[in-house]
Coordinates of N, CA and C in Angstrom, one line a residue:
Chain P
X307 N 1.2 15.1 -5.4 CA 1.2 13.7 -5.1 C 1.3 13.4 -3.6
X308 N 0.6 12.4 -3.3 CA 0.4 12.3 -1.7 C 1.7 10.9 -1.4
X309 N 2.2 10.9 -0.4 CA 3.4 10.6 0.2 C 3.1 9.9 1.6
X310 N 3.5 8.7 2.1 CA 3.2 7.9 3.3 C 4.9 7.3 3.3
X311 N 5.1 7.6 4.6 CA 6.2 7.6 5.6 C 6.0 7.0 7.0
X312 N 6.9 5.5 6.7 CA 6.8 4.9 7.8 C 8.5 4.6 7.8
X313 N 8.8 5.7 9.8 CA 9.9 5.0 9.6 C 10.6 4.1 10.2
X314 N 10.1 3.3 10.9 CA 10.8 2.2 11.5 C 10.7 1.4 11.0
X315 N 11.5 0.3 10.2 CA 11.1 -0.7 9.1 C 11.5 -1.8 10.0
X316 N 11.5 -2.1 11.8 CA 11.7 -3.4 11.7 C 10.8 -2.6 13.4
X317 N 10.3 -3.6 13.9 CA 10.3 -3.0 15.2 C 9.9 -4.7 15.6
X318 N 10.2 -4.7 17.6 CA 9.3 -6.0 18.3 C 8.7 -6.0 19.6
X319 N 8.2 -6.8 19.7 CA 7.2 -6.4 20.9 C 7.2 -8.2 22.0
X320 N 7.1 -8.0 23.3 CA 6.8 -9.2 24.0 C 5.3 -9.1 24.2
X321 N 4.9 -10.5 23.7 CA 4.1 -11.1 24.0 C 2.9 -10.1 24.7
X322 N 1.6 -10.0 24.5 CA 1.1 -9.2 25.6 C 1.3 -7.6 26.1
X323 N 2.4 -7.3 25.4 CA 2.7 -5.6 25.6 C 1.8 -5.3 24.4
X324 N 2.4 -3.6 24.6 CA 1.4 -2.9 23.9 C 2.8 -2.2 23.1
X325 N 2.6 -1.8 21.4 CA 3.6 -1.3 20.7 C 3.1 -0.4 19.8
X326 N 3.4 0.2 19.2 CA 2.7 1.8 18.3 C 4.0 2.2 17.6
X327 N 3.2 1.7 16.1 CA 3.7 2.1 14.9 C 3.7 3.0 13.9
X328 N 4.5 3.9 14.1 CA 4.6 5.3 13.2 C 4.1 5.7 12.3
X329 N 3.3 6.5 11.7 CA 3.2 6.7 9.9 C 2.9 8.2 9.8
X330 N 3.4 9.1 8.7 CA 3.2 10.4 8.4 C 2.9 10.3 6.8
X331 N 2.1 11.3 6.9 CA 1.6 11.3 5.2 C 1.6 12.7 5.1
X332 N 1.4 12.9 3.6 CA 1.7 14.2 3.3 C 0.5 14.3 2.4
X333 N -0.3 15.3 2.2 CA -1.3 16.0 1.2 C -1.9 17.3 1.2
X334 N -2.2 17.7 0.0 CA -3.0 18.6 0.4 C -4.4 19.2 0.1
X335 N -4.7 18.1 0.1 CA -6.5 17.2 0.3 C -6.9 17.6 1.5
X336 N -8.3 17.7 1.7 CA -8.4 17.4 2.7 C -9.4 16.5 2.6
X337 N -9.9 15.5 1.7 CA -11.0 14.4 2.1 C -10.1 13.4 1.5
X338 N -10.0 12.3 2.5 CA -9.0 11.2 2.5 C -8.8 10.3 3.0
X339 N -8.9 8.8 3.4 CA -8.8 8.3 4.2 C -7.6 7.3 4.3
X340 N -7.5 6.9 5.7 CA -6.1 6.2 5.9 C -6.4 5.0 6.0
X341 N -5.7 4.0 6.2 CA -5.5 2.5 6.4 C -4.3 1.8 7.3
X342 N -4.1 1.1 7.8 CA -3.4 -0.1 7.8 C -4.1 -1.2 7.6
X343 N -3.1 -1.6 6.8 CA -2.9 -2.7 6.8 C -1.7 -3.8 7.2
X344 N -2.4 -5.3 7.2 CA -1.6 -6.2 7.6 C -1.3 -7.5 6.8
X345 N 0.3 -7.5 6.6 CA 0.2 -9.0 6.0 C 1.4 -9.8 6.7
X346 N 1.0 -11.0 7.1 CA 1.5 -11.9 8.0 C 2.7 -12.8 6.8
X347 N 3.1 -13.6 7.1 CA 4.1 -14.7 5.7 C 3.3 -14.9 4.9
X348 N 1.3 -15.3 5.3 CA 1.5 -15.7 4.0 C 0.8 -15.0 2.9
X349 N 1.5 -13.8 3.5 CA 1.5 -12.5 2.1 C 0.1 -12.2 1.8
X350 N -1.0 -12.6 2.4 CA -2.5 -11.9 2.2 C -2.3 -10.8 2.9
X351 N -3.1 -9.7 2.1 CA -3.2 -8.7 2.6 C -4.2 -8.4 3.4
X352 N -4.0 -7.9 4.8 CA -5.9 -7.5 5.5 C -5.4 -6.4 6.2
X353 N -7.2 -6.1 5.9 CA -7.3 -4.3 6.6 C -7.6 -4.8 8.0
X354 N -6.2 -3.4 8.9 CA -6.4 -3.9 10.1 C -7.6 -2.9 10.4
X355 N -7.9 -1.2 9.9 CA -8.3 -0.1 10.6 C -8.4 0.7 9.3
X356 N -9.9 1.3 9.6 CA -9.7 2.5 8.4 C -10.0 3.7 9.4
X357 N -9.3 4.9 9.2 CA -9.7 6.3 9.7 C -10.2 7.5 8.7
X358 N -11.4 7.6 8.8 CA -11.6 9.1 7.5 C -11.2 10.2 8.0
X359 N -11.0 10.8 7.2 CA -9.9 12.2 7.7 C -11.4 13.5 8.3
X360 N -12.3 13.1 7.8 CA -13.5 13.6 8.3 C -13.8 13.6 9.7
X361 N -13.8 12.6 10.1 CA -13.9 11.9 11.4 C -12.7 12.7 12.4
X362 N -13.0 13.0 13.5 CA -12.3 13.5 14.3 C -11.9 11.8 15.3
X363 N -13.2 11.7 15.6 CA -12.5 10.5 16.7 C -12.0 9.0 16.1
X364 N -10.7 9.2 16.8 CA -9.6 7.5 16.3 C -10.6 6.7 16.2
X365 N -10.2 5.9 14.9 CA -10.7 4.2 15.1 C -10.2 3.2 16.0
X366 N -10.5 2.4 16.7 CA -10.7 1.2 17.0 C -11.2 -0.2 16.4
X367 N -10.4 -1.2 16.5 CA -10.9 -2.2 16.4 C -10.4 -3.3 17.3
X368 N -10.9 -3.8 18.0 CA -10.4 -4.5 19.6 C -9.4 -3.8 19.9
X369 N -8.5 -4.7 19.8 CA -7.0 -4.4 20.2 C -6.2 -3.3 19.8
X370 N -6.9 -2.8 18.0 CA -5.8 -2.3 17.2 C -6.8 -0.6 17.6
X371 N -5.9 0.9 17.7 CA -6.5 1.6 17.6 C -5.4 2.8 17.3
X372 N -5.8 3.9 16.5 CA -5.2 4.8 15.8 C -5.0 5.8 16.8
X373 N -3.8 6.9 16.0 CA -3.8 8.2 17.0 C -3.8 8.5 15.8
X374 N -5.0 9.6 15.4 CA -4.6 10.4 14.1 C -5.2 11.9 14.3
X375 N -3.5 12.3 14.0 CA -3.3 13.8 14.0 C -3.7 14.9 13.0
X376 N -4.6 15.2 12.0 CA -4.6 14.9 11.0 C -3.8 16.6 11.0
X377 N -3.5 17.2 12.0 CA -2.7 18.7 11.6 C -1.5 18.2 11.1
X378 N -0.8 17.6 12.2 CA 0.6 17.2 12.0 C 0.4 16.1 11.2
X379 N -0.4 15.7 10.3 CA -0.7 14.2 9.4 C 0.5 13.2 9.9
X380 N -0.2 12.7 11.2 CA 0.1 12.1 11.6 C -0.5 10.6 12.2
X381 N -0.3 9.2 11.5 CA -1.2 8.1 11.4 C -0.9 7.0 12.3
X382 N -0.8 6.9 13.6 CA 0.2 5.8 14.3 C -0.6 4.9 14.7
X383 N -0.8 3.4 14.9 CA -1.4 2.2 15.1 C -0.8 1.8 16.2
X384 N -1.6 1.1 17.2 CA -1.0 0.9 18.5 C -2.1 0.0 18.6
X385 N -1.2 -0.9 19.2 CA -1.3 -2.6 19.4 C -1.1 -3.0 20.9
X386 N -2.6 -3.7 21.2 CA -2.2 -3.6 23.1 C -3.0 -5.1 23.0
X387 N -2.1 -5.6 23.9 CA -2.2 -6.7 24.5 C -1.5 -7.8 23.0
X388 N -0.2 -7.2 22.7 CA 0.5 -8.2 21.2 C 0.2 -9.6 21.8
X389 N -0.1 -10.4 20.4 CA 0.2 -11.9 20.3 C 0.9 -12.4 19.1
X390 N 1.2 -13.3 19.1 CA 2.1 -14.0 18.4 C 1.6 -14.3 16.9
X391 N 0.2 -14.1 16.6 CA -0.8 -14.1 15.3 C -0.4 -12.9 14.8
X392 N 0.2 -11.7 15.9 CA 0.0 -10.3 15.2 C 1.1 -10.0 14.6
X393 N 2.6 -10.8 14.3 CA 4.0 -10.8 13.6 C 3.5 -10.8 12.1
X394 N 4.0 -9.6 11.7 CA 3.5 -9.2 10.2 C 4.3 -8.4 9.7
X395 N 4.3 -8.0 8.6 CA 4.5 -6.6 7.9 C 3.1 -5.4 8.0
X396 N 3.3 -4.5 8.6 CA 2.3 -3.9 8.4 C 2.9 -2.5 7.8
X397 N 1.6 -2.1 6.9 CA 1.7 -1.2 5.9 C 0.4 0.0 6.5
X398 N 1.1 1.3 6.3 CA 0.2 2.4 6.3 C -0.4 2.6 5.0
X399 N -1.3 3.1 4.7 CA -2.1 3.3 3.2 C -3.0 4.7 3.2
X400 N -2.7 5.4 2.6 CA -3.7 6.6 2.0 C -4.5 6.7 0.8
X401 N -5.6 7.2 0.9 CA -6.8 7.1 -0.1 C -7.2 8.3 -0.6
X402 N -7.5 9.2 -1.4 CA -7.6 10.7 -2.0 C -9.1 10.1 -2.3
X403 N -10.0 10.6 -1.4 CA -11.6 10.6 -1.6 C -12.1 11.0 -3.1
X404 N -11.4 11.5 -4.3 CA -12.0 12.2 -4.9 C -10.9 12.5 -6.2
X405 N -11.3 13.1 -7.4 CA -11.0 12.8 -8.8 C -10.5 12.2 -9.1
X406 N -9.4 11.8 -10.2 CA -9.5 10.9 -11.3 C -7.6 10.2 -10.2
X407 N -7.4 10.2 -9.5 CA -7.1 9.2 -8.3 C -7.9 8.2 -6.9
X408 N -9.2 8.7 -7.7 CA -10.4 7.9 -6.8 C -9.8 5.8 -6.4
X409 N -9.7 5.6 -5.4 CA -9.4 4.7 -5.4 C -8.1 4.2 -5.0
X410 N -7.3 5.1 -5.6 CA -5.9 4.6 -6.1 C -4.9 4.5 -4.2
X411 N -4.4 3.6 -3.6 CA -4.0 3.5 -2.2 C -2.4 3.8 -2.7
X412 N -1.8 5.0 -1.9 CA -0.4 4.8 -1.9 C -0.2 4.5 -0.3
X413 N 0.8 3.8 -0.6 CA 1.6 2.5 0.7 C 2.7 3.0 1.4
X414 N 3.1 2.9 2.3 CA 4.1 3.3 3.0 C 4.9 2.4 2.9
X415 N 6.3 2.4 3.2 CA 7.2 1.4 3.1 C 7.2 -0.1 3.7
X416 N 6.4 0.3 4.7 CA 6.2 -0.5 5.9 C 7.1 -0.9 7.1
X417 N 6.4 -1.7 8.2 CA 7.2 -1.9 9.3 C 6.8 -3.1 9.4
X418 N 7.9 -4.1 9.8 CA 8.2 -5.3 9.9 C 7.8 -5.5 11.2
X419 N 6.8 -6.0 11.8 CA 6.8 -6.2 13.6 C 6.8 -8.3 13.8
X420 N 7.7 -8.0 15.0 CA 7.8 -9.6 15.5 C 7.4 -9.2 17.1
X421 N 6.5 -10.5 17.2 CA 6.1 -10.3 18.4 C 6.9 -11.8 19.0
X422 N 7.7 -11.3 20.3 CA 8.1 -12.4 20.5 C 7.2 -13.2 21.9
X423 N 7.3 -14.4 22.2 CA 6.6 -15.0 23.2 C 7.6 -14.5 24.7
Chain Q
X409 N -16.0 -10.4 5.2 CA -15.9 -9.4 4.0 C -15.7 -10.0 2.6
X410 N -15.7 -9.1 1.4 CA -15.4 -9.7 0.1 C -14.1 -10.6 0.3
X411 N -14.8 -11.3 -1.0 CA -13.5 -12.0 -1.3 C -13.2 -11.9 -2.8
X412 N -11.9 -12.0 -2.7 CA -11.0 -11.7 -4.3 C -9.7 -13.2 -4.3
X413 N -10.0 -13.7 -5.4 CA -9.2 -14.8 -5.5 C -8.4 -14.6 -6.6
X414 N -6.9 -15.3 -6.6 CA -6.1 -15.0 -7.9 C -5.8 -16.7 -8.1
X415 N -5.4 -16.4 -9.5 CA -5.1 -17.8 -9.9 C -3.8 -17.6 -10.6
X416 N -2.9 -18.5 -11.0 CA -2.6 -19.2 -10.2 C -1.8 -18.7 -8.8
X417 N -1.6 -19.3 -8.0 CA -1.4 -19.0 -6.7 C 0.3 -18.9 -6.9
X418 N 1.0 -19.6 -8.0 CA 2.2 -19.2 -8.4 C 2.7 -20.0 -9.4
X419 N 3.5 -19.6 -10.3 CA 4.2 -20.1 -11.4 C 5.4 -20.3 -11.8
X420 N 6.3 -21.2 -12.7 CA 6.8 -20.9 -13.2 C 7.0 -20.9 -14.1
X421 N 7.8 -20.1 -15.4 CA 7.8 -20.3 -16.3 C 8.9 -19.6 -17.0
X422 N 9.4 -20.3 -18.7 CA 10.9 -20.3 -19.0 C 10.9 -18.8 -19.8
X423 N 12.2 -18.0 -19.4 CA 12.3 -16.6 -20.4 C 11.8 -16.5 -21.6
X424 N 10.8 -15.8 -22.0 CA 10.9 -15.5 -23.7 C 9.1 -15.8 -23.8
X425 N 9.0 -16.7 -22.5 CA 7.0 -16.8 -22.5 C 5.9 -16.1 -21.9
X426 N 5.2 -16.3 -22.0 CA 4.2 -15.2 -21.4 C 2.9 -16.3 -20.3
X427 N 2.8 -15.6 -19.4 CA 2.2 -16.0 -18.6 C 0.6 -15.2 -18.0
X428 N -0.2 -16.0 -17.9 CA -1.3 -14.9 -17.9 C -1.9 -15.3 -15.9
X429 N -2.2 -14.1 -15.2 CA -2.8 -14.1 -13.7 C -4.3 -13.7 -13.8
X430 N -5.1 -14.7 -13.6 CA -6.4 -13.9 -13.2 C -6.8 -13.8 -11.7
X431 N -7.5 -12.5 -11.6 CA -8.1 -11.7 -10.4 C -9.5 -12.3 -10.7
X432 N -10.5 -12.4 -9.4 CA -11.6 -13.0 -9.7 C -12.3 -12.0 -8.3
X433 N -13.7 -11.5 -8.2 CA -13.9 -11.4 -7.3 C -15.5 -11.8 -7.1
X434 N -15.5 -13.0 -6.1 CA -16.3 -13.8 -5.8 C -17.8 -13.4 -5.8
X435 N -18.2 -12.5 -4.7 CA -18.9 -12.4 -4.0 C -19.7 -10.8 -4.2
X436 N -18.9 -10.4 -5.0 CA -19.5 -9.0 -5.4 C -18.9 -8.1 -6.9
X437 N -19.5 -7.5 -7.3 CA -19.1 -7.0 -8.3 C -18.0 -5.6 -8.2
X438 N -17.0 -5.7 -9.2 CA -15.3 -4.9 -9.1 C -15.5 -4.0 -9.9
X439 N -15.8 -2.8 -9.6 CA -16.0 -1.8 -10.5 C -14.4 -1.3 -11.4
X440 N -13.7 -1.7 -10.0 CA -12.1 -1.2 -10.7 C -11.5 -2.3 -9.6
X441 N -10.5 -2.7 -10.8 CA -9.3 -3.7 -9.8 C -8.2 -3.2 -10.4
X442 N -7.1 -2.8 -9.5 CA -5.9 -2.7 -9.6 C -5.0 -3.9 -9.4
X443 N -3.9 -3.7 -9.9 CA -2.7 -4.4 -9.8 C -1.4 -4.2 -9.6
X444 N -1.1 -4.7 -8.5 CA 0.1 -4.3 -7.7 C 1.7 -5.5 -7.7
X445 N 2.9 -4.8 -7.9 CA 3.6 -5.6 -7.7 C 4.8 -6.1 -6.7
X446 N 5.0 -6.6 -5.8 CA 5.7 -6.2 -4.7 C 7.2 -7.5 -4.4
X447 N 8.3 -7.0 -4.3 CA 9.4 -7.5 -4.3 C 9.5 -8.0 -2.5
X448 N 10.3 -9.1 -2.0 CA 10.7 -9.1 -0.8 C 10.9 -8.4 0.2
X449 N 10.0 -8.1 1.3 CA 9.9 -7.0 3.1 C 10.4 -5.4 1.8
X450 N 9.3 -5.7 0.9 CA 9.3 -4.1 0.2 C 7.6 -3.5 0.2
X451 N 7.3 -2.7 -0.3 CA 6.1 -2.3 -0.4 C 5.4 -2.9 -1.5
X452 N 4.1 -2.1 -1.7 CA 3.4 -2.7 -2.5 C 3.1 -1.7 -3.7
X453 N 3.8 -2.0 -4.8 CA 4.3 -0.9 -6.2 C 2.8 -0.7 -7.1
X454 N 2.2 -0.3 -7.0 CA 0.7 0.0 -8.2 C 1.4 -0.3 -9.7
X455 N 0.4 -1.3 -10.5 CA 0.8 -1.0 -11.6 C 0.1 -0.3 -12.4
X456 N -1.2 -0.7 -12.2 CA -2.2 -0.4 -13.5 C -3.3 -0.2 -12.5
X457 N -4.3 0.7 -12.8 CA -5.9 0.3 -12.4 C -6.9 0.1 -13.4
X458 N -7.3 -0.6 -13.5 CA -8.1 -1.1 -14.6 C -9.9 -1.1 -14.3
X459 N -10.6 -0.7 -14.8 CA -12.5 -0.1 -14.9 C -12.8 -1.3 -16.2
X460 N -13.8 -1.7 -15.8 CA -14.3 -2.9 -16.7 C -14.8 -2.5 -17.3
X461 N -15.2 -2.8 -19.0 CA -14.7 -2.4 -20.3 C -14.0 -1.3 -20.5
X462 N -13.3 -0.5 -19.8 CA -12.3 0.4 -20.6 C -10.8 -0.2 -20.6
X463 N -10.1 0.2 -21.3 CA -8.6 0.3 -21.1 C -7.9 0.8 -19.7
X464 N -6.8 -0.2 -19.1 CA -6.2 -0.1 -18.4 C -5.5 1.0 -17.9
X465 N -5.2 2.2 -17.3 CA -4.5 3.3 -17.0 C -3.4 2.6 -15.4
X466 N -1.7 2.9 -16.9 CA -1.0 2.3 -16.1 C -0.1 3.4 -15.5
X467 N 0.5 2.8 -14.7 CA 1.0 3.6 -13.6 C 2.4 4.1 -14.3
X468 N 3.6 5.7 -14.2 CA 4.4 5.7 -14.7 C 5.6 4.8 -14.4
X469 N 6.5 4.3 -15.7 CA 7.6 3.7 -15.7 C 6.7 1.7 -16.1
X470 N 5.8 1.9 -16.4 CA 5.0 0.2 -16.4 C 5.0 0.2 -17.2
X471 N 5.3 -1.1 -18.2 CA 4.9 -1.3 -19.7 C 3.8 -1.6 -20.2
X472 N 3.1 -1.0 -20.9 CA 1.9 -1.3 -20.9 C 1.9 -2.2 -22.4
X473 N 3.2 -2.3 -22.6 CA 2.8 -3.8 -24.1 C 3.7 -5.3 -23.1
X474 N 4.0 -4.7 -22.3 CA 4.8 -5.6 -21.2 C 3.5 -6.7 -20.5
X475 N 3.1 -5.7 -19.9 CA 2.0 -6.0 -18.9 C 0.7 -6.0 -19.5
X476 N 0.2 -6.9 -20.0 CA -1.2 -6.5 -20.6 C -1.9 -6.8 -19.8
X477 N -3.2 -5.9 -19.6 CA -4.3 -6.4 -18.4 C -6.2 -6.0 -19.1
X478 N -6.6 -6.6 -19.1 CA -7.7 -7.0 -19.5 C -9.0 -7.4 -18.4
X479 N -9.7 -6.3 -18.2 CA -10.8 -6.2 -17.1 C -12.5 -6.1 -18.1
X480 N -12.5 -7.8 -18.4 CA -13.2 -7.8 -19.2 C -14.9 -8.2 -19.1
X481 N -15.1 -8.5 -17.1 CA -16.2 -8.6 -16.6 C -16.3 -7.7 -15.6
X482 N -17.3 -7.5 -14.9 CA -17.0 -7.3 -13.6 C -16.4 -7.8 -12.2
X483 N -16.2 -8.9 -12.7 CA -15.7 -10.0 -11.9 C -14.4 -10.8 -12.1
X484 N -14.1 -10.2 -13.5 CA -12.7 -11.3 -13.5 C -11.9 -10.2 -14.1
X485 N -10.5 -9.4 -14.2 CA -9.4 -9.2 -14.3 C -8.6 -9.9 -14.5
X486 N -7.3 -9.8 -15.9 CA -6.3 -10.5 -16.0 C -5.0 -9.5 -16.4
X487 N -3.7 -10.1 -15.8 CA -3.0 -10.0 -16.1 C -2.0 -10.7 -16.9
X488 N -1.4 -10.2 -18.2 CA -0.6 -11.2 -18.8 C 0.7 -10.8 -19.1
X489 N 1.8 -11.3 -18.3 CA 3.0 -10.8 -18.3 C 3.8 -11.3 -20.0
X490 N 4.2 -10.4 -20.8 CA 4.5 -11.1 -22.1 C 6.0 -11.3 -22.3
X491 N 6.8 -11.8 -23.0 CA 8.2 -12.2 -22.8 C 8.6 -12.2 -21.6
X492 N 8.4 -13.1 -20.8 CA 8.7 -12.8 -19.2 C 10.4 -12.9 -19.6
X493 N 11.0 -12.3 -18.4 CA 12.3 -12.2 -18.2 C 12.5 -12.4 -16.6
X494 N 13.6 -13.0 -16.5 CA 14.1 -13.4 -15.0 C 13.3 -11.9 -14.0
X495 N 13.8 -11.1 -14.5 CA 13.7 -9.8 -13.9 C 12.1 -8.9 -13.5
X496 N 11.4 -10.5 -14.4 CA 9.7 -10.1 -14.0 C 9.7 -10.9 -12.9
X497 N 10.4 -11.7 -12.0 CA 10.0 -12.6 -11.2 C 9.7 -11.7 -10.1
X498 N 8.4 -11.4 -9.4 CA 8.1 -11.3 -8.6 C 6.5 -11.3 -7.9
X499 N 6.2 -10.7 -6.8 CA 4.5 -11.6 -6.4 C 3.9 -10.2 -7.0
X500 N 2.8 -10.6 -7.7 CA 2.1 -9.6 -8.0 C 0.7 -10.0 -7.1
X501 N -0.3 -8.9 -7.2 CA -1.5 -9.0 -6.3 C -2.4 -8.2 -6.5
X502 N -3.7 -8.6 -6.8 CA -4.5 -7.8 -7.2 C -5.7 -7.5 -6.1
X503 N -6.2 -6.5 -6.5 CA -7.6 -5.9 -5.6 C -8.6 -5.5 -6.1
X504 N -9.8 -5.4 -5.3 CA -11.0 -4.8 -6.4 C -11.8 -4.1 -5.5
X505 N -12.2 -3.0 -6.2 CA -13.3 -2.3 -5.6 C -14.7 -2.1 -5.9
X506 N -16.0 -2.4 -5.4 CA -16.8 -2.1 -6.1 C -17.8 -0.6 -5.7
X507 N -18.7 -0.4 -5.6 CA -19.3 1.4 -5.5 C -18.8 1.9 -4.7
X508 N -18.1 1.4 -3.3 CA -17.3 2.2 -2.6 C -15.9 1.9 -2.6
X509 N -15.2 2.9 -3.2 CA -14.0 2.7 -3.7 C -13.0 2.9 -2.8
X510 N -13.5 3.0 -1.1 CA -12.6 3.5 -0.3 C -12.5 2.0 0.4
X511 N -13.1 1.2 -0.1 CA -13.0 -0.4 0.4 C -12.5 -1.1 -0.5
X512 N -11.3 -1.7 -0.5 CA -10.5 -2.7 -1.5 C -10.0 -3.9 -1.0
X513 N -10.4 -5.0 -1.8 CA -10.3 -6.1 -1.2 C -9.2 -6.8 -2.1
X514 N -8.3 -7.7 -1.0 CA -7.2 -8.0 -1.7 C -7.1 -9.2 -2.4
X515 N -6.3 -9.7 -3.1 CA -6.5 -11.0 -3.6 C -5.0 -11.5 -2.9
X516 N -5.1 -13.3 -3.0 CA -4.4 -13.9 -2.1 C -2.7 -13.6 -2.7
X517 N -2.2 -13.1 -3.9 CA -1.5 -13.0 -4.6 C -0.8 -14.1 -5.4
X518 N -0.5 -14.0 -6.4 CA 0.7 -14.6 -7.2 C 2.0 -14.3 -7.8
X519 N 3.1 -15.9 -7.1 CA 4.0 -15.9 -7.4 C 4.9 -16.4 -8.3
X520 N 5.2 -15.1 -9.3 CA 6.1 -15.6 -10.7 C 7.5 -16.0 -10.5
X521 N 7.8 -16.5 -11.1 CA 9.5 -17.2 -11.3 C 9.7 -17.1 -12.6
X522 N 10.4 -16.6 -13.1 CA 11.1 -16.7 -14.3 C 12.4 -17.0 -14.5
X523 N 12.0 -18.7 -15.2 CA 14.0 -19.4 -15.2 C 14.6 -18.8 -16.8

């Protein structure tokens, strides 16, 4: 069974800095893809970043971009230039490309980030 | 991106009744929607994944005469909590995926209360 580990469950950031959010996962898959995700108070869920374990080079998306280690299964999100929209719960997520767990996202505990002004 | 809508957006309702959540997804067809349950700055607990016309495959420790879920289009998913008890109160939230299952779209969730 695959396993996601996130361990800072509160972290904060000022305004405009840049902050990086831990996640470790465990498998022994090798076709798989990762996630974060983001949910702000009002509890909608949104994908910030997907990484396929295929893919050698991190994803990006503006601001948000990955370090993924995939030796040391290692999944960290880093956030540059924080704003005050970006205070959330965010959750790491793993995906098993294949049999009869097709589909199925296990979650990391998550990390609580507050960005302050 | 897709969208996936839940209804109602939250409820409440007295011990001993049963309450039914539908998953709806708008804009594209849900080959499989799952259902997730998640308690207060906790994670988000899988209950069931459900494939339209088959039977539900629920996750261990879930009741599956508790929780009935019914994925009876491609586009609508329900869940129906039965003798709710205080101790079901919490937001549930569903998702759906359609041919590429490594894309899941969320629904806005609903929140149960049970007095």
């Amino acid at each position: 069974a695959q396993t996601v580990t996130q361990s800072q469950p509160e972290m904060s950031v000022q305004e405009a800095e840049t902050v990086t959010l831990s996640c470790t996962y465990d498998t022994s898959e090798s076709n798989y893809y990762l996630f974060w995700y983001k949910q702000p108070p009002s509890r909608q869920m949104i994908l910030v970043i997907r990484q396929e374990a295929y893919k050698q080079q991190n994803a990006t998306e503006n601001r948000f971009s990955v370090n993924f280690q995939k030796a040391a299964k290692s999944f960290s999100l880093k956030i540059s230039d924080s704003q005050l929209g970006d205070t959330a719960m965010y959750f790491c997520a793993f995906l098993f490309g294949g049999g009869t767990s097709y589909g199925k996202l296990t979650f990391g505990q998550g990390t609580i980030l507050t960005v302050h002004p | 991106g897709a969208v996936v809508s839940q209804h109602p957006s939250w409820v409440i309702c007295k011990s001993g009744t049963s309450v039914k959540i539908e998953c709806r997804s708008l804009d594209f067809q849900a080959t499989t929607m799952f259902w997730y349950r998640q308690f207060p700055k906790q994670s988000l607990m899988l209950m069931a994944t459900s494939n339209e016309g088959s039977k539900a495959t629920y996750e261990q420790g879930v009741e599956k005469d508790k929780f009935l879920i019914n994925h009876a289009s491609l586009t609508l998913s329900t869940l129906t909590v039965t003798s709710a008890h205080p101790e079901d109160s919490s937001f549930y939230i569903c998702s759906a995926s359609g041919d590429r299952g490594y894309e899941q779209y969320f629904g806005p969730g609903t929140r149960l209360t049970v007095t």
